[in-house]
Amino acid sequence: MTADAPETRFSISNNPSYLYQAYFSYILEYKNGTQADGFFDLELLKKSLNILVRKHYKPVAGWFQARNNSIDVVYYSDKFNDPPVTTQTLDMDYDTLSRHVHDCNVELLVPAAPSAAITFEDPDPNIPMIMLKVTYLESNEAVVLGVTYHHSLMDGTAFWMFMANWSALCKHLHEHGEIAEFDIPHPPTFEFPDISHFYNPSKTFEHPEYILVNPNQFSKRLQPGPEKIVEKILEISVEQQQALRQQARDIGVSFTEILCAVLWKGVNSLRLELNPEIGSESSLYTCTVNSRTRAGVSNNVCASPVTIASREQTVAEIAALEVCDIAQLAHKAIGKCTGEYLSSSYRYLHQQFKQEQDDRCNGRIGKKVMC
């Protein structure tokens, strides 16, 4: 990329993160223990954020553009799509605010994002890459930052490096005022890793985790019905986490794998209890796998070569198994995500995407979704 060019294009069409078309959000709470005045000064936050994206993260200050079956991020040396910042001041105490943070109250604390879908038919030229919502308390006890970003430009690792850079720049501006030069602690990350060297044409893989279905024809028989579903956030106490971590160590799996087992068993036990007739139906477990370490990918890229592992059992089988046994199944599913599998997965995704593009251009089928 040539940052000094009047117009620079950064293609995201081959970035699998783009295919997911999603915004990700984080809620960060900061307690003002000393009741300091000017805690998280709004003008300083906005100024440091704009400097960071204009100088070091120019694609984040750019625009999405769809043309010729390709999606680009377009950015310029003389105009910027600065991240929108909204604010609110709430009349509540610190404990009440903390409960909203704990409950992930995105409606209250996170900036409302667009649909995230970048379409060729009706592209939105002003879709933001990153958005910020700052929540203050009248009591000045705490500040909450709600940050939402488009997944095509950053994954979780790159996001936290972005936040560390923003924090360092904000602190420097607070302590020293205007700056001519400032070295951010982490290099900006944009390029998606090249994993083509993993491709092995002699090996083929099934990819049941990427099943496209027509949502209008999707079977409802595995769903218990809205009158029997109660939305609930899974809460795990510190003591329960410690017990699960020890259990995971005892059987040689990760905490994530045993947590997935808890979820998989719990969901299928509930489904079977509400509808005993579906015991022989298939239950497909899927888990997103970050393969940075496995694939030897540097942190200095915008996104990990993420893939999805899957395992298929019947509803009754999962409901009957012990959590440790299910965790072993998850462990085996994740273990198959080698570099060769990763490359095959991405080739499958891109072929699928191109087919969808061709079908849409020729009016052959309606919209499909990943099941």
PDB file of N, CA, C and O in Angstrom, residues 66-95:
ATOM      1  N   ALA A  66     -18.061  -1.154  -3.497  1.00  0.00           N
ATOM      2  CA  ALA A  66     -18.319  -2.380  -4.243  1.00  0.00           C
ATOM      3  C   ALA A  66     -18.331  -2.066  -5.727  1.00  0.00           C
ATOM      4  O   ALA A  66     -19.035  -1.163  -6.173  1.00  0.00           O
ATOM      5  N   ARG A  67     -17.559  -2.809  -6.483  1.00  0.00           N
ATOM      6  CA  ARG A  67     -17.564  -2.623  -7.933  1.00  0.00           C
ATOM      7  C   ARG A  67     -16.973  -3.868  -8.591  1.00  0.00           C
ATOM      8  O   ARG A  67     -16.053  -4.494  -8.062  1.00  0.00           O
ATOM      9  N   ASN A  68     -17.531  -4.223  -9.739  1.00  0.00           N
ATOM     10  CA  ASN A  68     -17.027  -5.349 -10.536  1.00  0.00           C
ATOM     11  C   ASN A  68     -16.839  -6.618  -9.707  1.00  0.00           C
ATOM     12  O   ASN A  68     -15.815  -7.294  -9.767  1.00  0.00           O
ATOM     13  N   ASN A  69     -17.849  -6.943  -8.893  1.00  0.00           N
ATOM     14  CA  ASN A  69     -17.803  -8.146  -8.064  1.00  0.00           C
ATOM     15  C   ASN A  69     -16.613  -8.176  -7.113  1.00  0.00           C
ATOM     16  O   ASN A  69     -16.082  -9.230  -6.771  1.00  0.00           O
ATOM     17  N   SER A  70     -16.172  -7.008  -6.704  1.00  0.00           N
ATOM     18  CA  SER A  70     -15.061  -6.910  -5.766  1.00  0.00           C
ATOM     19  C   SER A  70     -15.393  -5.875  -4.703  1.00  0.00           C
ATOM     20  O   SER A  70     -16.082  -4.890  -4.980  1.00  0.00           O
ATOM     21  N   ILE A  71     -14.926  -6.121  -3.486  1.00  0.00           N
ATOM     22  CA  ILE A  71     -15.115  -5.177  -2.395  1.00  0.00           C
ATOM     23  C   ILE A  71     -13.771  -4.582  -2.038  1.00  0.00           C
ATOM     24  O   ILE A  71     -12.811  -5.300  -1.757  1.00  0.00           O
ATOM     25  N   ASP A  72     -13.681  -3.261  -2.070  1.00  0.00           N
ATOM     26  CA  ASP A  72     -12.456  -2.559  -1.687  1.00  0.00           C
ATOM     27  C   ASP A  72     -12.728  -1.630  -0.516  1.00  0.00           C
ATOM     28  O   ASP A  72     -13.849  -1.143  -0.335  1.00  0.00           O
ATOM     29  N   VAL A  73     -11.688  -1.387   0.266  1.00  0.00           N
ATOM     30  CA  VAL A  73     -11.673  -0.246   1.164  1.00  0.00           C
ATOM     31  C   VAL A  73     -10.871   0.845   0.448  1.00  0.00           C
ATOM     32  O   VAL A  73      -9.740   0.622   0.036  1.00  0.00           O
ATOM     33  N   VAL A  74     -11.493   1.988   0.275  1.00  0.00           N
ATOM     34  CA  VAL A  74     -10.856   3.105  -0.418  1.00  0.00           C
ATOM     35  C   VAL A  74     -10.556   4.200   0.596  1.00  0.00           C
ATOM     36  O   VAL A  74     -11.430   4.587   1.367  1.00  0.00           O
ATOM     37  N   TYR A  75      -9.328   4.683   0.616  1.00  0.00           N
ATOM     38  CA  TYR A  75      -8.998   5.778   1.515  1.00  0.00           C
ATOM     39  C   TYR A  75      -8.076   6.763   0.808  1.00  0.00           C
ATOM     40  O   TYR A  75      -7.447   6.453  -0.202  1.00  0.00           O
ATOM     41  N   TYR A  76      -8.040   7.967   1.351  1.00  0.00           N
ATOM     42  CA  TYR A  76      -7.390   9.086   0.678  1.00  0.00           C
ATOM     43  C   TYR A  76      -6.415   9.787   1.626  1.00  0.00           C
ATOM     44  O   TYR A  76      -6.499   9.653   2.851  1.00  0.00           O
ATOM     45  N   SER A  77      -5.512  10.525   1.043  1.00  0.00           N
ATOM     46  CA  SER A  77      -4.534  11.275   1.838  1.00  0.00           C
ATOM     47  C   SER A  77      -5.071  12.624   2.282  1.00  0.00           C
ATOM     48  O   SER A  77      -4.468  13.281   3.125  1.00  0.00           O
ATOM     49  N   ASP A  78      -6.245  13.039   1.750  1.00  0.00           N
ATOM     50  CA  ASP A  78      -6.722  14.385   2.051  1.00  0.00           C
ATOM     51  C   ASP A  78      -8.165  14.428   2.570  1.00  0.00           C
ATOM     52  O   ASP A  78      -8.701  15.501   2.819  1.00  0.00           O
ATOM     53  N   LYS A  79      -8.821  13.278   2.736  1.00  0.00           N
ATOM     54  CA  LYS A  79     -10.152  13.275   3.334  1.00  0.00           C
ATOM     55  C   LYS A  79     -10.344  11.964   4.088  1.00  0.00           C
ATOM     56  O   LYS A  79      -9.783  10.919   3.714  1.00  0.00           O
ATOM     57  N   PHE A  80     -11.159  12.024   5.161  1.00  0.00           N
ATOM     58  CA  PHE A  80     -11.200  10.903   6.078  1.00  0.00           C
ATOM     59  C   PHE A  80     -12.625  10.644   6.554  1.00  0.00           C
ATOM     60  O   PHE A  80     -13.401  11.569   6.780  1.00  0.00           O
ATOM     61  N   ASN A  81     -12.942   9.372   6.698  1.00  0.00           N
ATOM     62  CA  ASN A  81     -14.197   8.928   7.265  1.00  0.00           C
ATOM     63  C   ASN A  81     -13.945   8.666   8.755  1.00  0.00           C
ATOM     64  O   ASN A  81     -13.780   7.528   9.193  1.00  0.00           O
ATOM     65  N   ASP A  82     -13.871   9.751   9.531  1.00  0.00           N
ATOM     66  CA  ASP A  82     -13.509   9.618  10.940  1.00  0.00           C
ATOM     67  C   ASP A  82     -14.550   8.787  11.687  1.00  0.00           C
ATOM     68  O   ASP A  82     -15.755   8.889  11.419  1.00  0.00           O
ATOM     69  N   PRO A  83     -14.106   7.959  12.646  1.00  0.00           N
ATOM     70  CA  PRO A  83     -15.059   7.127  13.400  1.00  0.00           C
ATOM     71  C   PRO A  83     -16.109   7.973  14.109  1.00  0.00           C
ATOM     72  O   PRO A  83     -15.766   8.929  14.816  1.00  0.00           O
ATOM     73  N   PRO A  84     -17.384   7.673  13.947  1.00  0.00           N
ATOM     74  CA  PRO A  84     -18.419   8.434  14.654  1.00  0.00           C
ATOM     75  C   PRO A  84     -18.389   8.138  16.150  1.00  0.00           C
ATOM     76  O   PRO A  84     -18.214   6.992  16.564  1.00  0.00           O
ATOM     77  N   VAL A  85     -18.548   9.181  16.954  1.00  0.00           N
ATOM     78  CA  VAL A  85     -18.531   9.058  18.409  1.00  0.00           C
ATOM     79  C   VAL A  85     -19.825   9.642  18.965  1.00  0.00           C
ATOM     80  O   VAL A  85     -20.181  10.775  18.670  1.00  0.00           O
ATOM     81  N   THR A  86     -20.536   8.851  19.754  1.00  0.00           N
ATOM     82  CA  THR A  86     -21.741   9.330  20.432  1.00  0.00           C
ATOM     83  C   THR A  86     -21.509   9.256  21.938  1.00  0.00           C
ATOM     84  O   THR A  86     -20.669   8.484  22.414  1.00  0.00           O
ATOM     85  N   THR A  87     -22.250  10.065  22.672  1.00  0.00           N
ATOM     86  CA  THR A  87     -22.084  10.090  24.124  1.00  0.00           C
ATOM     87  C   THR A  87     -23.446  10.094  24.815  1.00  0.00           C
ATOM     88  O   THR A  87     -24.468  10.441  24.211  1.00  0.00           O
ATOM     89  N   GLN A  88     -23.424   9.716  26.079  1.00  0.00           N
ATOM     90  CA  GLN A  88     -24.609   9.825  26.930  1.00  0.00           C
ATOM     91  C   GLN A  88     -24.142   9.943  28.377  1.00  0.00           C
ATOM     92  O   GLN A  88     -23.059   9.467  28.735  1.00  0.00           O
ATOM     93  N   THR A  89     -24.940  10.603  29.189  1.00  0.00           N
ATOM     94  CA  THR A  89     -24.674  10.716  30.615  1.00  0.00           C
ATOM     95  C   THR A  89     -25.873  10.153  31.363  1.00  0.00           C
ATOM     96  O   THR A  89     -27.009  10.602  31.149  1.00  0.00           O
ATOM     97  N   LEU A  90     -25.635   9.159  32.205  1.00  0.00           N
ATOM     98  CA  LEU A  90     -26.709   8.450  32.884  1.00  0.00           C
ATOM     99  C   LEU A  90     -26.765   8.812  34.368  1.00  0.00           C
ATOM    100  O   LEU A  90     -25.725   8.993  35.016  1.00  0.00           O
ATOM    101  N   ASP A  91     -27.966   8.869  34.871  1.00  0.00           N
ATOM    102  CA  ASP A  91     -28.184   9.139  36.298  1.00  0.00           C
ATOM    103  C   ASP A  91     -28.341   7.804  37.012  1.00  0.00           C
ATOM    104  O   ASP A  91     -29.451   7.352  37.300  1.00  0.00           O
ATOM    105  N   MET A  92     -27.228   7.131  37.252  1.00  0.00           N
ATOM    106  CA  MET A  92     -27.241   5.856  37.973  1.00  0.00           C
ATOM    107  C   MET A  92     -25.926   5.707  38.718  1.00  0.00           C
ATOM    108  O   MET A  92     -24.946   6.382  38.406  1.00  0.00           O
ATOM    109  N   ASP A  93     -25.900   4.806  39.694  1.00  0.00           N
ATOM    110  CA  ASP A  93     -24.673   4.622  40.448  1.00  0.00           C
ATOM    111  C   ASP A  93     -23.776   3.588  39.774  1.00  0.00           C
ATOM    112  O   ASP A  93     -24.165   2.937  38.804  1.00  0.00           O
ATOM    113  N   TYR A  94     -22.582   3.437  40.321  1.00  0.00           N
ATOM    114  CA  TYR A  94     -21.585   2.556  39.714  1.00  0.00           C
ATOM    115  C   TYR A  94     -22.057   1.099  39.677  1.00  0.00           C
ATOM    116  O   TYR A  94     -21.878   0.403  38.668  1.00  0.00           O
ATOM    117  N   ASP A  95     -22.671   0.624  40.738  1.00  0.00           N
ATOM    118  CA  ASP A  95     -23.109  -0.769  40.786  1.00  0.00           C
ATOM    119  C   ASP A  95     -24.170  -1.069  39.728  1.00  0.00           C
ATOM    120  O   ASP A  95     -24.158  -2.137  39.097  1.00  0.00           O
TER     121      ASP A  95
END
